[in-house]
Amino acid sequence: MKRLIKVEFKRNFKSLLMWCGIVGGLAALMLAMFPAFKDAFSQLEELLSVYPEAFLEAFGMGEGGLVMSEIYGWFGVEGYLFTMLIGGSYAGILGGSILSKEEDDKTIEFLLAKPISRDHIVFGKAIVVVINLTILNAFISIILLIAFSIFGTLDVAKWLLFSFAPLLAQLIFASISFLVSIFITKSRQVISVSLGVVIGMYVVDLISKLTDQAENLKYITPYEYVNAVTIVNEKKIEPLYLLISVLVIAVTIIASWQLYKKKDITA
């Protein structure tokens, strides 16, 4: 399995570098813009006060929400969303394609001819997904450490949460896409479904915040689990959401493993 992990990591290394550049670059750009907008924020917050509370709450700026004149509030509103959406897209694409591409590229027959079990294929590729997502978020943490230190004041708890809380949501997106790829072997179709899950969950998160009747929908969207308002104001991830996340990841990976063992592989 070590050989599989090494080969798979090399295959995905260039795309990892590209996504690190995109996500890290956007995070740095948003924080670099903070000094230029800081003085105008008091007027901007007065302007925003005329908007409906539900609208402001959907973007983390309602009562008890984020203060955009502070760097962590600014990043929570402007930069964190991009980090979540783009990082989540990478997780969905990686998790959905890493297993299905063997069948789509007609290399699965060659792989299965090697002295390696299906168990090792599933867990080897899942480990590569975890390694890549951890590297992505570690790279972003370095970007945020430098940017928060230059443009504001470093708060270690908030920095660590903004750096690694998205990893939790990314692992959920990746594990769901991993499971989908058991049923859909065409890489383009898997990627479309994976991106649909990432964007669809964001829409569900917005709806849950816009109306009280749909509030319970927040329990099914990872965006709520690592909410920027909770990170900035309470410096934590809710234990209930952490438990739900671990369960979703564990159930989807175990289901993928069991289904792949019994699957009729199309070579």
PDB file of C-alpha atoms in Angstrom:
ATOM      1  CA  MET A   1       0.000   0.000   0.000  1.00  0.00           C
ATOM      2  CA  LYS A   2       2.959   2.337   0.613  1.00  0.00           C
ATOM      3  CA  ARG A   3       3.869   2.074  -3.063  1.00  0.00           C
ATOM      4  CA  LEU A   4       0.292   2.938  -4.083  1.00  0.00           C
ATOM      5  CA  ILE A   5       0.234   5.976  -1.784  1.00  0.00           C
ATOM      6  CA  LYS A   6       3.573   7.204  -3.129  1.00  0.00           C
ATOM      7  CA  VAL A   7       2.527   6.812  -6.772  1.00  0.00           C
ATOM      8  CA  GLU A   8      -0.894   8.388  -6.210  1.00  0.00           C
ATOM      9  CA  PHE A   9       0.595  11.323  -4.316  1.00  0.00           C
ATOM     10  CA  LYS A  10       2.972  12.028  -7.207  1.00  0.00           C
ATOM     11  CA  ARG A  11       0.096  11.828  -9.709  1.00  0.00           C
ATOM     12  CA  ASN A  12      -1.832  14.503  -7.823  1.00  0.00           C
ATOM     13  CA  PHE A  13       1.084  16.713  -6.745  1.00  0.00           C
ATOM     14  CA  LYS A  14       0.880  19.273  -9.572  1.00  0.00           C
ATOM     15  CA  SER A  15      -2.841  19.834  -9.059  1.00  0.00           C
ATOM     16  CA  LEU A  16      -2.210  20.161  -5.303  1.00  0.00           C
ATOM     17  CA  LEU A  17       0.304  22.941  -5.961  1.00  0.00           C
ATOM     18  CA  MET A  18      -2.172  24.689  -8.275  1.00  0.00           C
ATOM     19  CA  TRP A  19      -5.002  24.584  -5.722  1.00  0.00           C
ATOM     20  CA  CYS A  20      -2.638  25.744  -2.944  1.00  0.00           C
ATOM     21  CA  GLY A  21      -1.774  28.744  -5.105  1.00  0.00           C
ATOM     22  CA  ILE A  22      -5.426  29.553  -5.870  1.00  0.00           C
ATOM     23  CA  VAL A  23      -6.820  29.194  -2.337  1.00  0.00           C
ATOM     24  CA  GLY A  24      -3.775  30.668  -0.583  1.00  0.00           C
ATOM     25  CA  GLY A  25      -3.556  33.519  -3.075  1.00  0.00           C
ATOM     26  CA  LEU A  26      -7.208  34.489  -2.610  1.00  0.00           C
ATOM     27  CA  ALA A  27      -6.883  34.368   1.195  1.00  0.00           C
ATOM     28  CA  ALA A  28      -3.781  36.588   1.047  1.00  0.00           C
ATOM     29  CA  LEU A  29      -5.459  38.992  -1.401  1.00  0.00           C
ATOM     30  CA  MET A  30      -8.525  39.420   0.820  1.00  0.00           C
ATOM     31  CA  LEU A  31      -6.403  40.143   3.898  1.00  0.00           C
ATOM     32  CA  ALA A  32      -4.128  42.511   1.967  1.00  0.00           C
ATOM     33  CA  MET A  33      -7.230  44.558   1.058  1.00  0.00           C
ATOM     34  CA  PHE A  34      -8.178  45.038   4.731  1.00  0.00           C
ATOM     35  CA  PRO A  35      -6.075  48.196   5.465  1.00  0.00           C
ATOM     36  CA  ALA A  36      -7.502  49.961   2.397  1.00  0.00           C
ATOM     37  CA  PHE A  37     -11.118  49.361   3.478  1.00  0.00           C
ATOM     38  CA  LYS A  38     -10.699  49.580   7.259  1.00  0.00           C
ATOM     39  CA  ASP A  39     -11.472  53.310   7.632  1.00  0.00           C
ATOM     40  CA  ALA A  40     -14.629  53.043   5.515  1.00  0.00           C
ATOM     41  CA  PHE A  41     -16.095  50.167   7.510  1.00  0.00           C
ATOM     42  CA  SER A  42     -17.911  52.299  10.125  1.00  0.00           C
ATOM     43  CA  GLN A  43     -19.890  54.019   7.341  1.00  0.00           C
ATOM     44  CA  LEU A  44     -20.399  50.733   5.553  1.00  0.00           C
ATOM     45  CA  GLU A  45     -21.826  49.105   8.686  1.00  0.00           C
ATOM     46  CA  GLU A  46     -24.313  52.007   9.015  1.00  0.00           C
ATOM     47  CA  LEU A  47     -25.348  51.397   5.396  1.00  0.00           C
ATOM     48  CA  LEU A  48     -25.737  47.665   6.004  1.00  0.00           C
ATOM     49  CA  SER A  49     -27.954  48.313   9.036  1.00  0.00           C
ATOM     50  CA  VAL A  50     -30.862  49.158   6.674  1.00  0.00           C
ATOM     51  CA  TYR A  51     -30.820  45.606   5.264  1.00  0.00           C
ATOM     52  CA  PRO A  52     -33.138  42.927   6.759  1.00  0.00           C
ATOM     53  CA  GLU A  53     -31.651  41.074   9.736  1.00  0.00           C
ATOM     54  CA  ALA A  54     -32.094  37.685   8.033  1.00  0.00           C
ATOM     55  CA  PHE A  55     -30.100  38.888   5.023  1.00  0.00           C
ATOM     56  CA  LEU A  56     -27.244  40.132   7.221  1.00  0.00           C
ATOM     57  CA  GLU A  57     -27.301  36.945   9.295  1.00  0.00           C
ATOM     58  CA  ALA A  58     -26.953  34.827   6.160  1.00  0.00           C
ATOM     59  CA  PHE A  59     -23.562  36.442   5.591  1.00  0.00           C
ATOM     60  CA  GLY A  60     -22.507  36.459   9.262  1.00  0.00           C
ATOM     61  CA  MET A  61     -23.151  40.179   9.818  1.00  0.00           C
ATOM     62  CA  GLY A  62     -26.366  40.087  11.826  1.00  0.00           C
ATOM     63  CA  GLU A  63     -26.788  40.879  15.536  1.00  0.00           C
ATOM     64  CA  GLY A  64     -23.981  39.192  17.462  1.00  0.00           C
ATOM     65  CA  GLY A  65     -22.229  38.467  14.167  1.00  0.00           C
ATOM     66  CA  LEU A  66     -18.946  39.560  12.641  1.00  0.00           C
ATOM     67  CA  VAL A  67     -17.531  43.098  12.816  1.00  0.00           C
ATOM     68  CA  MET A  68     -15.925  43.960   9.483  1.00  0.00           C
ATOM     69  CA  SER A  69     -13.785  46.762  10.938  1.00  0.00           C
ATOM     70  CA  GLU A  70     -11.758  44.029  12.702  1.00  0.00           C
ATOM     71  CA  ILE A  71      -9.462  41.853  10.617  1.00  0.00           C
ATOM     72  CA  TYR A  72     -10.933  38.516  11.763  1.00  0.00           C
ATOM     73  CA  GLY A  73     -14.463  39.754  11.097  1.00  0.00           C
ATOM     74  CA  TRP A  74     -13.394  41.028   7.668  1.00  0.00           C
ATOM     75  CA  PHE A  75     -11.781  37.706   6.784  1.00  0.00           C
ATOM     76  CA  GLY A  76     -14.788  35.804   8.130  1.00  0.00           C
ATOM     77  CA  VAL A  77     -17.117  37.705   5.786  1.00  0.00           C
ATOM     78  CA  GLU A  78     -14.940  38.227   2.707  1.00  0.00           C
ATOM     79  CA  GLY A  79     -12.128  35.671   2.653  1.00  0.00           C
ATOM     80  CA  TYR A  80     -13.350  32.646   4.561  1.00  0.00           C
ATOM     81  CA  LEU A  81     -16.224  31.966   2.157  1.00  0.00           C
ATOM     82  CA  PHE A  82     -13.850  31.763  -0.808  1.00  0.00           C
ATOM     83  CA  THR A  83     -11.567  29.469   1.176  1.00  0.00           C
ATOM     84  CA  MET A  84     -14.492  27.200   1.993  1.00  0.00           C
ATOM     85  CA  LEU A  85     -16.012  27.137  -1.497  1.00  0.00           C
ATOM     86  CA  ILE A  86     -12.795  26.731  -3.489  1.00  0.00           C
ATOM     87  CA  GLY A  87     -11.136  24.425  -0.968  1.00  0.00           C
ATOM     88  CA  GLY A  88     -14.353  22.384  -0.825  1.00  0.00           C
ATOM     89  CA  SER A  89     -14.416  22.170  -4.631  1.00  0.00           C
ATOM     90  CA  TYR A  90     -10.877  20.804  -4.633  1.00  0.00           C
ATOM     91  CA  ALA A  91     -11.813  18.257  -1.957  1.00  0.00           C
ATOM     92  CA  GLY A  92     -14.885  17.156  -3.918  1.00  0.00           C
ATOM     93  CA  ILE A  93     -12.972  16.824  -7.198  1.00  0.00           C
ATOM     94  CA  LEU A  94     -10.079  14.954  -5.567  1.00  0.00           C
ATOM     95  CA  GLY A  95     -12.316  12.600  -3.574  1.00  0.00           C
ATOM     96  CA  GLY A  96     -14.553  11.917  -6.565  1.00  0.00           C
ATOM     97  CA  SER A  97     -11.849  11.313  -9.166  1.00  0.00           C
ATOM     98  CA  ILE A  98      -9.103   9.495  -7.291  1.00  0.00           C
ATOM     99  CA  LEU A  99     -10.893   6.138  -7.386  1.00  0.00           C
ATOM    100  CA  SER A 100     -13.122   6.498 -10.460  1.00  0.00           C
ATOM    101  CA  LYS A 101     -10.311   7.560 -12.809  1.00  0.00           C
ATOM    102  CA  GLU A 102      -8.821   4.045 -12.659  1.00  0.00           C
ATOM    103  CA  GLU A 103     -11.902   2.706 -14.430  1.00  0.00           C
ATOM    104  CA  ASP A 104     -12.393   5.796 -16.587  1.00  0.00           C
ATOM    105  CA  ASP A 105      -8.756   5.683 -17.794  1.00  0.00           C
ATOM    106  CA  LYS A 106      -8.895   1.869 -18.201  1.00  0.00           C
ATOM    107  CA  THR A 107      -5.983   1.377 -15.762  1.00  0.00           C
ATOM    108  CA  ILE A 108      -7.934  -0.579 -13.156  1.00  0.00           C
ATOM    109  CA  GLU A 109      -7.174  -3.938 -14.822  1.00  0.00           C
ATOM    110  CA  PHE A 110      -3.446  -3.220 -14.589  1.00  0.00           C
ATOM    111  CA  LEU A 111      -3.800  -2.128 -10.943  1.00  0.00           C
ATOM    112  CA  LEU A 112      -5.776  -5.208  -9.912  1.00  0.00           C
ATOM    113  CA  ALA A 113      -3.197  -7.451 -11.605  1.00  0.00           C
ATOM    114  CA  LYS A 114      -0.688  -6.196  -9.020  1.00  0.00           C
ATOM    115  CA  PRO A 115      -0.339  -7.966  -5.636  1.00  0.00           C
ATOM    116  CA  ILE A 116      -2.619  -5.472  -3.917  1.00  0.00           C
ATOM    117  CA  SER A 117      -6.090  -6.012  -2.476  1.00  0.00           C
ATOM    118  CA  ARG A 118      -9.164  -3.863  -3.038  1.00  0.00           C
ATOM    119  CA  ASP A 119      -9.011  -2.959   0.669  1.00  0.00           C
ATOM    120  CA  HIS A 120      -5.565  -1.457   0.162  1.00  0.00           C
ATOM    121  CA  ILE A 121      -6.696   0.389  -2.981  1.00  0.00           C
ATOM    122  CA  VAL A 122      -9.596   2.057  -1.144  1.00  0.00           C
ATOM    123  CA  PHE A 123      -7.674   2.975   1.997  1.00  0.00           C
ATOM    124  CA  GLY A 124      -4.483   3.894   0.099  1.00  0.00           C
ATOM    125  CA  LYS A 125      -6.350   6.398  -2.057  1.00  0.00           C
ATOM    126  CA  ALA A 126      -8.344   7.709   0.938  1.00  0.00           C
ATOM    127  CA  ILE A 127      -5.054   8.328   2.776  1.00  0.00           C
ATOM    128  CA  VAL A 128      -3.727  10.316  -0.208  1.00  0.00           C
ATOM    129  CA  VAL A 129      -6.864  12.489  -0.093  1.00  0.00           C
ATOM    130  CA  VAL A 130      -6.298  13.179   3.616  1.00  0.00           C
ATOM    131  CA  ILE A 131      -2.600  13.959   3.038  1.00  0.00           C
ATOM    132  CA  ASN A 132      -3.334  16.375   0.176  1.00  0.00           C
ATOM    133  CA  LEU A 133      -6.069  18.222   2.067  1.00  0.00           C
ATOM    134  CA  THR A 134      -3.849  18.482   5.152  1.00  0.00           C
ATOM    135  CA  ILE A 135      -1.024  19.950   3.052  1.00  0.00           C
ATOM    136  CA  LEU A 136      -3.464  22.424   1.449  1.00  0.00           C
ATOM    137  CA  ASN A 137      -4.667  23.686   4.835  1.00  0.00           C
ATOM    138  CA  ALA A 138      -1.145  23.739   6.306  1.00  0.00           C
ATOM    139  CA  PHE A 139      -0.073  25.939   3.379  1.00  0.00           C
ATOM    140  CA  ILE A 140      -3.051  28.252   3.954  1.00  0.00           C
ATOM    141  CA  SER A 141      -2.194  28.430   7.676  1.00  0.00           C
ATOM    142  CA  ILE A 142       1.244  29.812   6.790  1.00  0.00           C
ATOM    143  CA  ILE A 143      -0.347  32.409   4.474  1.00  0.00           C
ATOM    144  CA  LEU A 144      -2.818  33.430   7.200  1.00  0.00           C
ATOM    145  CA  LEU A 145      -0.101  33.545   9.881  1.00  0.00           C
ATOM    146  CA  ILE A 146       1.932  36.012   7.818  1.00  0.00           C
ATOM    147  CA  ALA A 147      -1.093  38.075   6.699  1.00  0.00           C
ATOM    148  CA  PHE A 148      -2.729  38.322  10.155  1.00  0.00           C
ATOM    149  CA  SER A 149       0.653  39.348  11.662  1.00  0.00           C
ATOM    150  CA  ILE A 150       1.251  42.052   9.030  1.00  0.00           C
ATOM    151  CA  PHE A 151      -2.246  43.524   8.637  1.00  0.00           C
ATOM    152  CA  GLY A 152      -3.643  42.952  12.158  1.00  0.00           C
ATOM    153  CA  THR A 153      -2.846  41.278  15.470  1.00  0.00           C
ATOM    154  CA  LEU A 154      -2.246  37.543  15.635  1.00  0.00           C
ATOM    155  CA  ASP A 155      -4.803  35.643  17.718  1.00  0.00           C
ATOM    156  CA  VAL A 156      -3.481  32.085  17.801  1.00  0.00           C
ATOM    157  CA  ALA A 157      -6.834  30.389  18.502  1.00  0.00           C
ATOM    158  CA  LYS A 158      -8.652  32.207  15.667  1.00  0.00           C
ATOM    159  CA  TRP A 159      -5.724  31.684  13.280  1.00  0.00           C
ATOM    160  CA  LEU A 160      -5.628  27.941  13.922  1.00  0.00           C
ATOM    161  CA  LEU A 161      -9.400  27.605  13.557  1.00  0.00           C
ATOM    162  CA  PHE A 162      -9.489  29.607  10.310  1.00  0.00           C
ATOM    163  CA  SER A 163      -6.588  27.476   9.048  1.00  0.00           C
ATOM    164  CA  PHE A 164      -7.833  23.993   9.893  1.00  0.00           C
ATOM    165  CA  ALA A 165     -11.608  24.166  10.497  1.00  0.00           C
ATOM    166  CA  PRO A 166     -12.178  24.096   6.686  1.00  0.00           C
ATOM    167  CA  LEU A 167     -10.358  20.738   6.655  1.00  0.00           C
ATOM    168  CA  LEU A 168     -13.316  19.221   8.489  1.00  0.00           C
ATOM    169  CA  ALA A 169     -15.781  20.374   5.804  1.00  0.00           C
ATOM    170  CA  GLN A 170     -13.375  19.357   3.025  1.00  0.00           C
ATOM    171  CA  LEU A 171     -13.113  15.829   4.425  1.00  0.00           C
ATOM    172  CA  ILE A 172     -16.918  15.592   4.402  1.00  0.00           C
ATOM    173  CA  PHE A 173     -17.107  16.737   0.765  1.00  0.00           C
ATOM    174  CA  ALA A 174     -14.268  14.400  -0.219  1.00  0.00           C
ATOM    175  CA  SER A 175     -15.765  11.369   1.558  1.00  0.00           C
ATOM    176  CA  ILE A 176     -19.227  11.950   0.004  1.00  0.00           C
ATOM    177  CA  SER A 177     -17.632  12.282  -3.454  1.00  0.00           C
ATOM    178  CA  PHE A 178     -15.566   9.158  -2.747  1.00  0.00           C
ATOM    179  CA  LEU A 179     -18.778   7.237  -2.101  1.00  0.00           C
ATOM    180  CA  VAL A 180     -20.454   8.648  -5.221  1.00  0.00           C
ATOM    181  CA  SER A 181     -17.481   7.499  -7.321  1.00  0.00           C
ATOM    182  CA  ILE A 182     -18.307   3.883  -6.433  1.00  0.00           C
ATOM    183  CA  PHE A 183     -21.504   4.213  -8.495  1.00  0.00           C
ATOM    184  CA  ILE A 184     -20.373   6.697 -11.175  1.00  0.00           C
ATOM    185  CA  THR A 185     -17.093   5.829 -12.883  1.00  0.00           C
ATOM    186  CA  LYS A 186     -16.973   8.588 -15.503  1.00  0.00           C
ATOM    187  CA  SER A 187     -14.669  11.251 -14.058  1.00  0.00           C
ATOM    188  CA  ARG A 188     -16.544  14.193 -15.616  1.00  0.00           C
ATOM    189  CA  GLN A 189     -19.855  13.004 -14.205  1.00  0.00           C
ATOM    190  CA  VAL A 190     -18.344  12.435 -10.748  1.00  0.00           C
ATOM    191  CA  ILE A 191     -16.778  15.895 -10.757  1.00  0.00           C
ATOM    192  CA  SER A 192     -20.099  17.478 -11.766  1.00  0.00           C
ATOM    193  CA  VAL A 193     -21.910  15.712  -8.933  1.00  0.00           C
ATOM    194  CA  SER A 194     -19.135  16.604  -6.451  1.00  0.00           C
ATOM    195  CA  LEU A 195     -19.243  20.304  -7.349  1.00  0.00           C
ATOM    196  CA  GLY A 196     -23.033  20.147  -7.156  1.00  0.00           C
ATOM    197  CA  VAL A 197     -22.771  18.861  -3.577  1.00  0.00           C
ATOM    198  CA  VAL A 198     -20.301  21.607  -2.577  1.00  0.00           C
ATOM    199  CA  ILE A 199     -22.386  24.446  -4.066  1.00  0.00           C
ATOM    200  CA  GLY A 200     -25.726  22.881  -3.159  1.00  0.00           C
ATOM    201  CA  MET A 201     -24.734  22.613   0.493  1.00  0.00           C
ATOM    202  CA  TYR A 202     -23.821  26.315   0.481  1.00  0.00           C
ATOM    203  CA  VAL A 203     -27.267  27.182  -0.889  1.00  0.00           C
ATOM    204  CA  VAL A 204     -28.835  25.022   1.851  1.00  0.00           C
ATOM    205  CA  ASP A 205     -26.765  26.922   4.427  1.00  0.00           C
ATOM    206  CA  LEU A 206     -28.034  30.259   3.093  1.00  0.00           C
ATOM    207  CA  ILE A 207     -31.663  29.073   3.146  1.00  0.00           C
ATOM    208  CA  SER A 208     -31.329  27.825   6.737  1.00  0.00           C
ATOM    209  CA  LYS A 209     -30.209  31.317   7.794  1.00  0.00           C
ATOM    210  CA  LEU A 210     -32.788  33.271   5.773  1.00  0.00           C
ATOM    211  CA  THR A 211     -35.907  31.743   7.328  1.00  0.00           C
ATOM    212  CA  ASP A 212     -36.702  30.232  10.735  1.00  0.00           C
ATOM    213  CA  GLN A 213     -38.900  27.592   9.063  1.00  0.00           C
ATOM    214  CA  ALA A 214     -35.804  26.095   7.414  1.00  0.00           C
ATOM    215  CA  GLU A 215     -33.453  26.482  10.405  1.00  0.00           C
ATOM    216  CA  ASN A 216     -33.101  22.705  10.906  1.00  0.00           C
ATOM    217  CA  LEU A 217     -31.476  22.420   7.472  1.00  0.00           C
ATOM    218  CA  LYS A 218     -28.298  23.762   9.086  1.00  0.00           C
ATOM    219  CA  TYR A 219     -27.628  20.304  10.525  1.00  0.00           C
ATOM    220  CA  ILE A 220     -27.049  18.827   7.058  1.00  0.00           C
ATOM    221  CA  THR A 221     -24.613  21.410   5.709  1.00  0.00           C
ATOM    222  CA  PRO A 222     -20.875  21.377   6.602  1.00  0.00           C
ATOM    223  CA  TYR A 223     -20.712  25.175   6.167  1.00  0.00           C
ATOM    224  CA  GLU A 224     -22.642  25.534   9.431  1.00  0.00           C
ATOM    225  CA  TYR A 225     -20.297  23.119  11.262  1.00  0.00           C
ATOM    226  CA  VAL A 226     -17.322  25.466  10.797  1.00  0.00           C
ATOM    227  CA  ASN A 227     -19.209  28.773  10.853  1.00  0.00           C
ATOM    228  CA  ALA A 228     -17.000  31.895  10.841  1.00  0.00           C
ATOM    229  CA  VAL A 229     -19.175  33.602  13.479  1.00  0.00           C
ATOM    230  CA  THR A 230     -18.546  30.781  15.981  1.00  0.00           C
ATOM    231  CA  ILE A 231     -14.827  30.760  15.159  1.00  0.00           C
ATOM    232  CA  VAL A 232     -14.388  34.520  15.681  1.00  0.00           C
ATOM    233  CA  ASN A 233     -16.778  35.124  18.601  1.00  0.00           C
ATOM    234  CA  GLU A 234     -16.439  31.838  20.522  1.00  0.00           C
ATOM    235  CA  LYS A 235     -13.111  30.491  19.242  1.00  0.00           C
ATOM    236  CA  LYS A 236     -14.395  26.940  18.877  1.00  0.00           C
ATOM    237  CA  ILE A 237     -16.237  24.353  16.801  1.00  0.00           C
ATOM    238  CA  GLU A 238     -19.458  23.131  18.384  1.00  0.00           C
ATOM    239  CA  PRO A 239     -18.913  19.581  19.793  1.00  0.00           C
ATOM    240  CA  LEU A 240     -22.220  18.416  18.235  1.00  0.00           C
ATOM    241  CA  TYR A 241     -21.064  19.491  14.773  1.00  0.00           C
ATOM    242  CA  LEU A 242     -17.686  17.866  15.325  1.00  0.00           C
ATOM    243  CA  LEU A 243     -19.435  14.604  16.227  1.00  0.00           C
ATOM    244  CA  ILE A 244     -21.742  14.789  13.164  1.00  0.00           C
ATOM    245  CA  SER A 245     -18.735  15.451  10.912  1.00  0.00           C
ATOM    246  CA  VAL A 246     -16.771  12.471  12.226  1.00  0.00           C
ATOM    247  CA  LEU A 247     -19.808  10.202  11.842  1.00  0.00           C
ATOM    248  CA  VAL A 248     -20.483  11.328   8.247  1.00  0.00           C
ATOM    249  CA  ILE A 249     -16.839  10.812   7.258  1.00  0.00           C
ATOM    250  CA  ALA A 250     -16.618   7.401   8.966  1.00  0.00           C
ATOM    251  CA  VAL A 251     -19.931   6.102   7.562  1.00  0.00           C
ATOM    252  CA  THR A 252     -19.209   7.198   3.972  1.00  0.00           C
ATOM    253  CA  ILE A 253     -15.672   5.749   3.978  1.00  0.00           C
ATOM    254  CA  ILE A 254     -16.816   2.426   5.477  1.00  0.00           C
ATOM    255  CA  ALA A 255     -19.717   2.256   2.985  1.00  0.00           C
ATOM    256  CA  SER A 256     -17.298   2.991   0.109  1.00  0.00           C
ATOM    257  CA  TRP A 257     -14.947   0.255   1.323  1.00  0.00           C
ATOM    258  CA  GLN A 258     -17.678  -2.376   1.641  1.00  0.00           C
ATOM    259  CA  LEU A 259     -19.301  -1.499  -1.693  1.00  0.00           C
ATOM    260  CA  TYR A 260     -15.999  -1.424  -3.582  1.00  0.00           C
ATOM    261  CA  LYS A 261     -15.094  -4.915  -2.327  1.00  0.00           C
ATOM    262  CA  LYS A 262     -18.281  -6.315  -3.883  1.00  0.00           C
ATOM    263  CA  LYS A 263     -18.331  -4.144  -6.988  1.00  0.00           C
ATOM    264  CA  ASP A 264     -18.180  -5.553 -10.528  1.00  0.00           C
ATOM    265  CA  ILE A 265     -15.229  -3.661 -11.926  1.00  0.00           C
ATOM    266  CA  THR A 266     -15.562  -2.545 -15.548  1.00  0.00           C
ATOM    267  CA  ALA A 267     -12.131  -2.815 -17.153  1.00  0.00           C
TER     268      ALA A 267
END
